[in-house]
Short mmCIF file of C-alpha atoms in Angstrom, two decimals:
data_model
loop_
_atom_site.label_atom_id
_atom_site.label_comp_id
_atom_site.label_asym_id
_atom_site.label_seq_id
_atom_site.Cartn_x
_atom_site.Cartn_y
_atom_site.Cartn_z
CA MET A 1 -72.32 81.68 -115.95
CA ALA A 2 -70.76 82.74 -112.28
CA TYR A 3 -66.96 83.60 -112.30
CA GLU A 4 -64.99 80.65 -111.47
CA ASP A 5 -62.40 82.21 -109.27
CA LEU A 6 -60.06 85.48 -109.62
CA ARG A 7 -58.74 84.66 -112.78
CA ASP A 8 -61.60 84.02 -114.95
CA TRP A 9 -62.77 87.42 -113.64
CA ILE A 10 -59.66 89.04 -114.91
CA ALA A 11 -60.04 87.51 -118.44
CA ALA A 12 -63.70 89.31 -118.30
CA LEU A 13 -62.19 92.19 -117.44
CA GLU A 14 -59.94 92.19 -120.14
CA ARG A 15 -62.17 91.15 -122.86
CA ALA A 16 -64.59 94.04 -121.51
CA GLY A 17 -61.64 96.46 -122.23
CA GLU A 18 -61.68 97.34 -118.92
CA LEU A 19 -58.17 96.30 -117.57
CA ARG A 20 -54.90 97.46 -118.32
CA ARG A 21 -51.58 95.31 -117.75
CA ILE A 22 -48.40 97.46 -116.12
CA THR A 23 -45.34 96.18 -117.00
CA THR A 24 -43.53 99.01 -115.95
CA GLU A 25 -41.45 98.07 -112.65
CA VAL A 26 -43.17 99.74 -109.62
CA ASP A 27 -43.04 99.40 -105.57
CA PRO A 28 -45.57 98.53 -103.90
CA ILE A 29 -44.30 100.99 -101.15
CA LEU A 30 -46.22 104.18 -101.96
CA GLU A 31 -45.91 103.99 -105.77
CA ILE A 32 -48.71 101.56 -106.34
CA THR A 33 -51.14 103.60 -104.12
CA GLU A 34 -49.94 107.01 -106.57
CA ILE A 35 -50.36 105.40 -109.75
CA THR A 36 -53.98 103.92 -108.63
CA ASP A 37 -55.18 107.00 -106.86
CA ARG A 38 -54.43 109.10 -110.33
CA VAL A 39 -56.02 106.31 -112.38
CA SER A 40 -59.11 106.40 -110.07
CA LYS A 41 -59.81 109.89 -110.07
CA GLY A 42 -58.47 110.86 -113.88
CA GLY A 43 -60.70 108.60 -115.93
CA ARG A 44 -62.61 109.82 -118.75
CA ALA A 45 -65.35 111.73 -118.59
CA SER A 46 -67.14 108.66 -120.45
CA SER A 47 -65.73 106.44 -118.17
CA PRO A 48 -65.09 107.73 -114.60
CA GLY A 49 -63.26 105.59 -112.05
CA GLY A 50 -60.23 104.60 -114.52
CA SER A 51 -59.55 101.02 -115.52
CA ALA A 52 -58.42 97.93 -113.52
CA LEU A 53 -54.93 97.65 -113.28
CA LEU A 54 -52.80 94.61 -113.35
CA PHE A 55 -49.38 95.50 -111.84
CA GLU A 56 -46.66 92.41 -113.54
CA ASN A 57 -43.19 93.84 -112.45
CA ILE A 58 -43.40 94.15 -108.75
CA LYS A 59 -40.00 95.62 -107.18
CA GLY A 60 -38.56 93.18 -104.70
CA HIS A 61 -40.85 90.45 -106.02
CA PRO A 62 -40.27 89.33 -109.38
CA GLY A 63 -43.18 87.11 -110.76
CA HIS A 64 -45.61 88.51 -108.82
CA GLN A 65 -48.88 90.31 -109.95
CA VAL A 66 -50.62 92.54 -108.13
CA LEU A 67 -54.61 93.21 -109.16
CA ILE A 68 -56.17 96.74 -107.65
CA ASN A 69 -59.20 99.01 -108.54
CA GLN A 70 -61.41 96.24 -110.22
CA PHE A 71 -64.45 97.32 -108.57
CA GLY A 72 -63.59 100.98 -109.76
CA SER A 73 -66.41 101.88 -112.05
CA ALA A 74 -70.07 101.49 -112.27
CA ARG A 75 -69.58 98.80 -115.22
CA ARG A 76 -67.15 96.68 -113.55
CA MET A 77 -69.61 96.44 -110.60
CA ASN A 78 -72.20 95.47 -112.68
CA LEU A 79 -69.44 93.23 -114.65
CA ALA A 80 -68.52 91.59 -111.58
CA LEU A 81 -72.07 90.78 -110.27
CA GLU A 82 -72.95 89.93 -113.81
CA VAL A 83 -76.02 92.28 -114.35
CA ASN A 84 -76.82 95.16 -116.50
CA SER A 85 -78.14 97.24 -113.87
CA LEU A 86 -77.53 97.06 -110.13
CA ASP A 87 -81.59 97.40 -109.90
CA GLU A 88 -81.65 93.78 -111.28
CA ILE A 89 -80.26 92.19 -107.81
CA ALA A 90 -82.46 94.24 -105.78
CA ASP A 91 -85.53 93.16 -108.08
CA ARG A 92 -84.31 89.47 -107.39
CA ILE A 93 -84.02 90.54 -103.56
CA ARG A 94 -88.09 91.73 -103.91
CA HIS A 95 -89.04 88.76 -105.86
CA PHE A 96 -87.99 86.34 -102.91
CA MET A 97 -89.45 88.75 -100.06
CA ASP A 98 -92.95 88.51 -101.85
CA VAL A 99 -92.97 85.01 -101.59
CA LYS A 100 -96.01 84.48 -99.16
CA SER A 101 -96.96 81.57 -96.39
CA PRO A 102 -98.69 79.16 -99.02
CA GLN A 103 -102.41 78.62 -98.53
CA GLY A 104 -103.21 75.25 -99.96
CA PHE A 105 -101.57 72.39 -102.21
CA LEU A 106 -101.70 74.51 -105.29
CA ASP A 107 -99.68 77.54 -103.99
CA LYS A 108 -97.04 74.82 -102.28
CA VAL A 109 -96.94 73.78 -106.06
CA LYS A 110 -96.09 76.94 -107.44
CA MET A 111 -93.35 77.58 -104.26
CA LEU A 112 -91.15 74.48 -105.85
CA PRO A 113 -89.32 76.23 -108.14
CA ILE A 114 -88.55 79.26 -106.01
CA LEU A 115 -87.46 76.54 -103.29
CA ALA A 116 -85.20 75.12 -105.98
CA GLU A 117 -83.50 77.87 -107.01
CA MET A 118 -82.60 79.17 -103.27
CA GLY A 119 -81.58 75.54 -102.87
CA LYS A 120 -78.31 76.71 -105.55
CA PHE A 121 -77.51 79.77 -103.41
CA PHE A 122 -76.06 77.41 -99.86
CA PRO A 123 -72.54 76.93 -100.11
CA LYS A 124 -70.79 73.39 -100.48
CA THR A 125 -67.85 71.76 -99.24
CA VAL A 126 -65.58 69.93 -101.28
CA SER A 127 -62.68 68.07 -101.08
CA THR A 128 -59.80 70.14 -102.34
CA GLY A 129 -59.22 73.32 -104.51
CA PRO A 130 -56.94 75.51 -106.58
CA CYS A 131 -56.35 77.36 -102.69
CA LYS A 132 -54.35 74.09 -101.91
CA GLU A 133 -51.71 74.14 -104.62
CA VAL A 134 -49.13 74.98 -102.37
CA ILE A 135 -49.40 74.14 -98.79
CA ARG A 136 -46.94 75.57 -95.97
CA LYS A 137 -47.51 74.81 -92.39
CA ASP A 138 -43.40 75.56 -91.70
CA ASN A 139 -41.83 77.41 -93.86
CA PHE A 140 -44.06 80.64 -94.54
CA SER A 141 -43.65 84.43 -94.86
CA LEU A 142 -45.92 87.41 -95.11
CA ASP A 143 -42.85 89.13 -96.93
CA TRP A 144 -43.08 86.88 -100.00
CA PHE A 145 -46.43 88.78 -101.04
CA PRO A 146 -46.27 92.09 -102.57
CA ILE A 147 -48.32 93.55 -99.77
CA LEU A 148 -48.70 97.39 -100.33
CA GLN A 149 -47.64 100.48 -97.69
CA CYS A 150 -50.10 102.89 -98.80
CA TRP A 151 -49.57 106.28 -97.36
CA PRO A 152 -46.39 107.71 -95.94
CA LYS A 153 -48.01 107.87 -92.69
CA ASP A 154 -48.90 104.49 -92.58
CA ALA A 155 -48.02 102.44 -89.65
CA GLY A 156 -46.16 99.57 -92.34
CA ARG A 157 -47.81 97.51 -94.79
CA PHE A 158 -51.37 96.83 -94.71
CA ILE A 159 -53.47 93.66 -96.56
CA THR A 160 -56.53 95.95 -97.48
CA LEU A 161 -58.98 93.61 -99.47
CA PRO A 162 -59.21 90.26 -97.17
CA CYS A 163 -61.91 88.03 -96.64
CA VAL A 164 -61.59 87.45 -93.07
CA ILE A 165 -63.80 84.29 -91.33
CA THR A 166 -64.76 83.68 -88.17
CA ARG A 167 -67.37 81.34 -86.70
CA ASP A 168 -69.51 82.54 -83.90
CA PRO A 169 -68.60 80.46 -80.79
CA LYS A 170 -72.34 80.39 -79.66
CA THR A 171 -74.32 79.05 -83.23
CA GLY A 172 -71.44 77.80 -85.39
CA LYS A 173 -72.32 80.02 -88.03
CA ARG A 174 -69.54 81.61 -90.42
CA ASN A 175 -68.79 85.60 -90.93
CA VAL A 176 -66.61 87.11 -93.59
CA GLY A 177 -65.68 90.34 -93.32
CA CYS A 178 -63.67 92.79 -94.77
CA TYR A 179 -61.22 93.86 -92.01
CA ARG A 180 -57.77 95.24 -92.88
CA LEU A 181 -54.67 93.51 -91.27
CA GLN A 182 -51.26 95.36 -90.90
CA VAL A 183 -48.31 93.45 -91.26
CA TYR A 184 -46.09 93.32 -88.00
CA ASP A 185 -43.74 90.90 -89.29
CA GLU A 186 -43.62 87.50 -91.59
CA ARG A 187 -46.16 85.48 -89.05
CA THR A 188 -48.22 88.22 -87.38
CA THR A 189 -50.24 91.11 -88.26
CA ALA A 190 -53.33 93.08 -86.21
CA LEU A 191 -56.77 92.28 -86.97
CA HIS A 192 -59.01 95.70 -87.29
CA TRP A 193 -62.60 94.56 -86.86
CA GLN A 194 -64.32 97.57 -85.83
CA ARG A 195 -65.44 97.50 -82.34
CA GLN A 196 -69.25 97.05 -83.77
CA LYS A 197 -68.51 94.28 -86.93
CA ILE A 198 -69.86 90.41 -86.22
CA GLY A 199 -65.97 89.67 -86.63
CA ALA A 200 -65.26 91.46 -83.12
CA GLU A 201 -68.53 90.21 -81.91
CA HIS A 202 -67.55 86.80 -82.36
CA TYR A 203 -64.62 87.62 -80.61
CA ARG A 204 -66.65 89.43 -77.66
CA GLU A 205 -68.52 86.24 -77.50
CA ALA A 206 -65.32 84.20 -77.07
CA LEU A 207 -63.91 86.58 -74.34
CA ARG A 208 -67.50 86.00 -72.50
CA ARG A 209 -67.54 82.18 -72.70
CA ALA A 210 -63.76 82.20 -71.38
CA ALA A 211 -64.67 84.77 -68.52
CA ALA A 212 -67.75 82.39 -67.63
CA GLN A 213 -65.56 79.04 -67.87
CA SER A 214 -63.07 80.69 -65.63
CA ASP A 215 -62.71 80.04 -61.78
CA VAL A 216 -64.07 83.81 -61.29
CA GLY A 217 -67.11 82.72 -63.10
CA ALA A 218 -67.81 79.63 -61.59
CA GLY A 219 -71.69 80.08 -60.85
CA VAL A 220 -71.82 82.84 -62.33
CA PRO A 221 -71.06 82.81 -65.89
CA ALA A 222 -73.62 86.06 -66.73
CA ARG A 223 -72.18 87.74 -64.08
CA ALA A 224 -68.62 86.89 -65.24
CA ALA A 225 -69.50 87.74 -69.11
CA VAL A 226 -71.05 91.27 -68.01
CA ASP A 227 -68.18 92.09 -65.69
CA ILE A 228 -65.28 91.27 -68.37
CA MET A 229 -67.12 93.13 -71.19
CA ALA A 230 -67.86 96.41 -68.62
CA ARG A 231 -63.80 95.62 -67.35
CA SER A 232 -62.21 95.72 -71.06
CA SER A 233 -65.00 97.92 -72.65
CA GLY A 234 -66.14 95.29 -74.95
CA GLY A 235 -62.70 93.56 -75.86
CA ALA A 236 -61.21 97.04 -76.66
CA VAL A 237 -58.55 97.02 -73.78
CA LEU A 238 -56.95 94.71 -71.67
CA ALA A 239 -58.80 94.42 -68.39
CA GLU A 240 -57.32 95.57 -65.53
CA GLY A 241 -56.61 92.05 -62.63
CA GLN A 242 -57.53 88.64 -63.59
CA ARG A 243 -58.55 88.28 -67.52
CA PRO A 244 -59.44 84.89 -68.96
CA ALA A 245 -57.05 83.11 -71.54
CA GLY A 246 -57.55 81.44 -74.93
CA LYS A 247 -57.54 81.52 -78.53
CA MET A 248 -60.13 82.25 -81.44
CA GLU A 249 -59.44 80.96 -84.80
CA VAL A 250 -59.40 82.63 -87.90
CA ALA A 251 -58.73 82.17 -91.59
CA VAL A 252 -58.40 85.10 -94.49
CA ALA A 253 -58.97 84.34 -98.11
CA ILE A 254 -57.20 86.96 -100.77
CA GLY A 255 -58.02 87.07 -104.19
CA THR A 256 -61.74 85.44 -104.10
CA ASP A 257 -63.74 85.44 -106.87
CA PRO A 258 -65.74 89.12 -107.02
CA ALA A 259 -68.99 88.19 -105.69
CA VAL A 260 -67.51 86.41 -102.25
CA THR A 261 -65.16 89.83 -102.43
CA PHE A 262 -67.91 92.21 -102.55
CA SER A 263 -70.12 90.11 -100.02
CA SER A 264 -67.59 90.64 -97.63
CA ILE A 265 -68.17 94.42 -97.34
CA VAL A 266 -72.16 94.26 -97.38
CA PRO A 267 -73.84 95.17 -93.70
CA ALA A 268 -75.63 91.40 -93.62
CA PRO A 269 -77.78 90.63 -90.53
CA PRO A 270 -75.62 88.12 -88.33
CA ASP A 271 -77.41 85.45 -89.07
CA VAL A 272 -77.20 85.64 -92.66
CA GLU A 273 -73.63 84.05 -93.93
CA GLU A 274 -71.93 85.59 -96.67
CA TYR A 275 -71.02 82.63 -98.52
CA LEU A 276 -75.01 82.35 -99.18
CA ILE A 277 -75.08 86.01 -100.13
CA ALA A 278 -72.34 85.21 -102.62
CA GLY A 279 -74.17 82.14 -103.97
CA PHE A 280 -77.13 84.33 -104.45
CA LEU A 281 -75.28 87.10 -106.53
CA ARG A 282 -73.40 84.40 -108.31
CA GLN A 283 -76.40 82.29 -108.97
CA LYS A 284 -74.38 79.43 -108.47
CA PRO A 285 -72.76 77.84 -104.83
CA VAL A 286 -69.52 78.90 -103.36
CA GLU A 287 -67.26 75.95 -103.28
CA LEU A 288 -65.30 75.79 -99.78
CA VAL A 289 -62.32 73.68 -98.68
CA LYS A 290 -61.34 72.93 -95.10
CA CYS A 291 -58.65 74.76 -93.63
CA GLU A 292 -55.32 72.60 -92.77
CA THR A 293 -54.64 74.03 -88.93
CA VAL A 294 -58.20 75.51 -87.90
CA ASP A 295 -61.61 74.41 -88.04
CA LEU A 296 -63.14 77.35 -90.59
CA GLU A 297 -64.06 76.87 -94.30
CA VAL A 298 -62.39 79.00 -97.27
CA PRO A 299 -63.18 79.60 -100.81
CA ALA A 300 -61.77 76.83 -102.76
CA THR A 301 -60.51 79.11 -105.65
CA SER A 302 -58.79 81.72 -103.18
CA GLU A 303 -55.56 82.82 -104.31
CA ILE A 304 -53.85 83.12 -100.96
CA VAL A 305 -55.29 81.46 -97.68
CA LEU A 306 -53.88 82.72 -94.28
CA GLU A 307 -54.90 80.10 -90.89
CA GLY A 308 -54.40 81.18 -87.65
CA HIS A 309 -55.92 82.37 -84.45
CA VAL A 310 -55.90 85.46 -82.16
CA HIS A 311 -55.40 85.31 -78.24
CA LEU A 312 -58.03 86.29 -76.17
CA ASP A 313 -55.73 88.37 -73.65
CA GLU A 314 -53.43 89.99 -76.49
CA LEU A 315 -54.23 93.67 -77.73
CA ARG A 316 -51.51 95.27 -79.99
CA THR A 317 -51.31 98.86 -81.45
CA GLU A 318 -52.65 99.05 -84.70
CA GLY A 319 -52.44 102.19 -86.98
CA PRO A 320 -52.30 105.00 -88.02
CA PHE A 321 -53.89 103.88 -91.27
CA GLY A 322 -54.77 106.50 -94.61
CA ASP A 323 -58.69 105.86 -94.34
CA HIS A 324 -61.47 106.48 -96.97
CA THR A 325 -62.53 109.21 -94.48
CA GLY A 326 -59.43 111.09 -96.33
CA PHE A 327 -57.56 111.18 -93.05
CA TYR A 328 -55.45 108.90 -91.24
CA SER A 329 -56.97 106.70 -88.74
CA LEU A 330 -55.50 106.70 -85.17
CA GLU A 331 -53.83 104.20 -83.29
CA ASP A 332 -55.86 102.01 -81.62
CA LEU A 333 -55.71 98.50 -79.97
CA TYR A 334 -56.37 94.94 -81.88
CA PRO A 335 -56.35 91.65 -81.48
CA VAL A 336 -53.12 90.17 -83.07
CA PHE A 337 -53.31 87.52 -85.45
CA HIS A 338 -50.88 84.60 -85.57
CA LEU A 339 -50.31 82.66 -88.64
CA SER A 340 -49.97 79.17 -88.31
CA CYS A 341 -50.41 78.18 -92.17
CA ILE A 342 -50.15 79.71 -95.70
CA THR A 343 -51.80 77.93 -98.87
CA HIS A 344 -51.78 79.30 -102.17
CA ARG A 345 -52.29 79.03 -105.78
CA LYS A 346 -49.03 78.36 -107.90
CA ASN A 347 -48.13 81.89 -108.71
CA PRO A 348 -50.54 83.64 -106.90
CA ILE A 349 -51.96 86.85 -107.99
CA TYR A 350 -52.26 89.39 -104.67
CA ALA A 351 -55.44 91.10 -105.22
CA THR A 352 -55.86 94.68 -102.93
CA THR A 353 -57.35 97.99 -102.99
CA ILE A 354 -56.31 101.57 -101.31
CA VAL A 355 -58.69 104.12 -99.60
CA GLY A 356 -58.40 107.80 -99.22
CA LYS A 357 -60.05 110.69 -100.56
CA PRO A 358 -62.92 109.78 -102.48
CA PRO A 359 -63.69 109.09 -105.21
CA MET A 360 -62.03 106.02 -104.92
CA GLU A 361 -62.51 102.35 -105.84
CA ASP A 362 -64.62 102.20 -102.67
CA ALA A 363 -66.78 104.74 -103.86
CA TRP A 364 -68.56 101.97 -106.33
CA MET A 365 -68.37 99.30 -104.16
CA GLY A 366 -70.62 101.40 -102.01
CA LYS A 367 -72.75 102.55 -104.49
CA ALA A 368 -73.55 99.18 -105.21
CA VAL A 369 -74.31 98.22 -101.75
CA GLU A 370 -76.76 101.42 -101.29
CA ARG A 371 -78.82 99.99 -104.48
CA ILE A 372 -79.03 96.34 -103.64
CA PHE A 373 -79.88 96.81 -100.13
CA LEU A 374 -82.77 99.05 -100.32
CA PRO A 375 -85.25 96.30 -100.83
CA LEU A 376 -83.95 94.66 -97.19
CA MET A 377 -84.23 98.37 -95.71
CA LYS A 378 -88.00 98.59 -96.97
CA LEU A 379 -88.77 95.52 -94.84
CA THR A 380 -88.24 97.58 -91.68
CA ILE A 381 -89.07 100.95 -92.87
CA PRO A 382 -92.24 100.30 -95.70
CA GLU A 383 -92.26 104.00 -96.18
CA LEU A 384 -88.84 104.79 -97.83
CA VAL A 385 -88.85 105.81 -101.59
CA ASP A 386 -85.20 105.63 -102.17
CA ILE A 387 -81.89 106.23 -100.49
CA ASN A 388 -78.21 108.24 -101.41
CA LEU A 389 -75.30 107.82 -99.68
CA PRO A 390 -73.30 110.38 -101.58
CA VAL A 391 -69.57 109.25 -102.16
CA GLU A 392 -68.09 112.63 -100.41
CA GLY A 393 -70.21 111.55 -97.28
CA ILE A 394 -68.15 108.56 -97.13
CA PHE A 395 -71.14 106.55 -96.47
CA HIS A 396 -71.75 106.82 -92.59
CA ASN A 397 -71.47 110.69 -92.43
CA LEU A 398 -74.67 111.69 -94.71
CA MET A 399 -77.51 109.67 -95.70
CA ILE A 400 -80.65 111.56 -97.68
CA VAL A 401 -83.73 109.40 -97.66
CA SER A 402 -87.27 109.96 -99.43
CA ILE A 403 -90.32 108.63 -97.72
CA LYS A 404 -94.14 108.57 -98.58
CA LYS A 405 -95.27 110.68 -95.39
CA SER A 406 -98.59 109.55 -94.34
CA TYR A 407 -98.60 111.00 -90.52
CA PRO A 408 -97.37 113.48 -88.50
CA GLY A 409 -93.62 113.42 -86.89
CA GLN A 410 -93.16 110.58 -89.99
CA ALA A 411 -89.72 111.67 -90.56
CA ARG A 412 -88.25 111.14 -87.01
CA LYS A 413 -89.74 108.10 -86.53
CA VAL A 414 -87.71 107.16 -90.63
CA MET A 415 -84.43 108.53 -88.52
CA ASN A 416 -84.98 106.22 -85.29
CA ALA A 417 -85.76 103.32 -87.36
CA ILE A 418 -82.39 103.91 -89.72
CA TRP A 419 -80.22 104.25 -86.45
CA SER A 420 -81.33 101.06 -85.43
CA LEU A 421 -80.31 99.19 -88.64
CA GLY A 422 -77.26 97.37 -88.36
CA GLN A 423 -74.74 99.39 -89.99
CA ALA A 424 -77.09 102.10 -90.37
CA MET A 425 -76.57 102.94 -86.77
CA PHE A 426 -73.27 105.15 -87.77
CA THR A 427 -75.24 107.74 -89.82
CA LYS A 428 -74.02 110.76 -88.50
CA CYS A 429 -76.45 112.76 -90.38
CA ILE A 430 -79.66 111.89 -91.76
CA ILE A 431 -81.52 114.20 -94.15
CA VAL A 432 -85.52 113.14 -95.12
CA VAL A 433 -87.24 115.00 -97.76
CA ASP A 434 -90.86 113.84 -99.06
CA GLU A 435 -91.08 111.48 -101.85
CA ASP A 436 -91.39 113.81 -104.99
CA ILE A 437 -87.59 115.17 -104.38
CA ASN A 438 -84.96 112.98 -106.33
CA VAL A 439 -82.71 112.05 -103.62
CA GLN A 440 -79.99 111.45 -106.48
CA ASP A 441 -79.91 115.02 -107.49
CA ILE A 442 -77.91 116.86 -105.37
CA GLY A 443 -78.85 120.18 -106.40
CA ASP A 444 -82.37 119.59 -106.10
CA VAL A 445 -82.03 118.08 -102.63
CA THR A 446 -80.06 121.19 -101.44
CA LEU A 447 -82.54 123.84 -103.27
CA LYS A 448 -85.50 121.95 -101.51
CA VAL A 449 -84.12 120.97 -97.74
CA LEU A 450 -82.56 124.26 -97.06
CA ASN A 451 -86.05 125.89 -98.25
CA HIS A 452 -87.69 123.92 -96.16
CA ILE A 453 -86.38 123.41 -92.81
CA ASP A 454 -86.78 126.02 -89.63
CA PRO A 455 -83.16 124.76 -87.76
CA GLU A 456 -84.20 124.54 -84.49
CA ARG A 457 -87.74 122.77 -85.25
CA ASP A 458 -86.86 120.55 -87.83
CA ILE A 459 -83.14 119.58 -86.66
CA GLN A 460 -82.80 116.61 -83.88
CA PHE A 461 -79.47 115.38 -82.22
CA THR A 462 -79.52 112.20 -80.45
CA LEU A 463 -76.26 109.46 -78.79
CA GLY A 464 -75.44 106.73 -79.77
CA PRO A 465 -72.77 104.34 -81.40
CA ILE A 466 -70.18 106.22 -84.03
CA ASP A 467 -68.04 104.51 -86.61
CA SER A 468 -64.55 103.69 -85.02
CA LEU A 469 -63.28 105.75 -87.83
CA ASP A 470 -64.62 109.21 -86.98
CA HIS A 471 -62.02 111.07 -85.16
CA ALA A 472 -64.25 114.09 -84.60
CA SER A 473 -66.69 112.21 -81.46
CA ARG A 474 -66.56 113.10 -78.41
CA LEU A 475 -64.81 109.95 -77.61
CA PRO A 476 -63.95 106.90 -79.56
CA ASN A 477 -66.83 104.61 -80.89
CA TYR A 478 -69.48 107.09 -79.09
CA GLY A 479 -70.89 110.62 -79.62
CA SER A 480 -73.87 112.35 -81.64
CA LYS A 481 -75.88 111.83 -84.48
CA MET A 482 -78.30 114.65 -86.21
CA GLY A 483 -81.61 114.18 -88.13
CA ILE A 484 -83.09 116.92 -90.32
CA ASP A 485 -86.84 116.69 -91.46
CA ALA A 486 -86.81 118.31 -94.54
CA THR A 487 -90.60 117.03 -95.51
CA ARG A 488 -93.41 119.35 -95.90
CA LYS A 489 -94.76 120.55 -92.59
CA TRP A 490 -98.47 120.08 -91.79
CA ALA A 491 -101.02 121.30 -89.50
CA SER A 492 -100.80 118.67 -87.32
CA GLU A 493 -97.18 119.08 -86.81
CA GLY A 494 -98.18 122.72 -85.85
CA PHE A 495 -97.36 124.66 -89.22
CA THR A 496 -100.12 126.77 -89.90
CA ARG A 497 -98.59 129.06 -92.30
CA PRO A 498 -99.18 128.86 -96.01
CA TRP A 499 -96.82 126.47 -98.05
CA PRO A 500 -95.71 128.45 -101.18
CA ASP A 501 -96.17 126.31 -104.77
CA GLU A 502 -92.83 125.29 -106.14
CA ILE A 503 -92.15 127.76 -109.58
CA LEU A 504 -92.96 125.47 -113.11
CA MET A 505 -93.63 125.94 -116.11
CA ASP A 506 -97.06 124.59 -117.26
CA SER A 507 -97.23 122.03 -119.67
CA LYS A 508 -99.28 123.91 -122.39
CA THR A 509 -95.71 125.81 -122.92
CA LYS A 510 -93.27 123.52 -122.62
CA ALA A 511 -94.76 121.39 -125.22
CA LEU A 512 -94.68 124.62 -127.57
CA VAL A 513 -91.19 125.22 -126.95
CA GLU A 514 -90.19 121.07 -127.43
CA SER A 515 -92.05 121.50 -130.81
CA LYS A 516 -89.47 124.08 -131.94
CA TRP A 517 -86.26 123.42 -129.45
CA LYS A 518 -84.44 121.14 -132.06
CA LYS A 519 -84.14 124.58 -134.70
CA LEU A 520 -83.73 126.82 -131.10
CA ALA A 521 -81.12 124.60 -130.39
CA LYS A 522 -79.14 124.86 -133.35
CA GLU A 523 -79.77 129.29 -133.55
CA LEU A 524 -78.45 128.92 -129.74
CA GLY A 525 -75.48 127.08 -130.61
CA LEU A 526 -76.30 124.37 -128.16
CA GLU A 527 -76.04 121.47 -130.52
#
């Protein structure tokens, strides 16, 4: 059965021996980060990632609790999504993608169970929920909550594991994204939706519409929309001269059930709501409640809900922030989130995370995305066999892919296809290898790639969008990317030299030694 809420999930972690309750007093300013960083990097060899931590004695916040590192191991990711292996979810995705158009009455009848199952995934709105136990529209403050300052040079305290809900002004579809919020004061924060994320696109669409409806846009709305995008660099700066005013509503849910939290980080297509993805993962619909002061819906069992809006003509400096790159992301301009209401459960549990030099909790979440979304990538790139996003490559810096090569130049086609896929557009380096190489074996990949390439021939460069956190690109959000074709080269690709055989022992000798290995291992001291 799906976890009902964060508390049900915490109970499951405790039953599984995956949770540690910490009663020693700790400070949310830096100290929780240092403790959690040691735990996440210092887990036993048999259980990397350490334990989930529930801090119960927070300095300056009596009675509050902080949950952190909840997803910080392979086992906990499986527990969070209620599977024995993430491949089970990938298989479910393949199952739904295999549905073919019915050719007759019998085919339609056979589809009924699948359609009925799909119907379970859609969210449903309920009249109220635990997140409404306390409703504050007047006397409220972010200072009530034990929000962390993670690293010494951070610009302040940051909400790091929020589900930020926005609505597309054009289609009305909702988006749930995990965008950090820097706390400015008790009622305002920054909203760090990176430029290419869906929340930022909703903001830009609101900006376009406001420009089209302004005096300057009268009669030529498309031209006004193009003009405001150019003058504001896509909403990244305040445009000089006349600029449209207005608001965009935003809600933030903190402390949701694990499927909802995980869904907020997945690179879903813009037309697929994360609430639907969460329903698919938990095999049960997400229950939503209407907000009090904005026209948005939030998970009914959330621990804390922040409601408010951003102004279309207001940006403020956000950062620096110690990021998952292992470096501080630099100061930049982002919209300001003005709170109009806070609702929460009685004695709310504050769920958070920290990012920094890998491996940390986000590494396990990223690897889960890698496994689950491989079938979706294969829809567009059917020759894909497997992918590996090494943790040390912080996911957008390196992708290793194996392909079933069928024609000359196919590796380069795959590179370009990956750079056209949603958030995969940020991938700084792509390495393409043949299907006989295990991309999860970095040693084998290193050996084969460095033996298989002629750098001038096999490396290509391109320009395009770059992750906002990349501090090395020539310009913010824009720079170069590299692809390496490490597949075996064919004569039809201009390679006419002989290709040597790989050194492998023959099967007869391997079987002979295998039959003696138990005794040999003992004599060799390998047991």
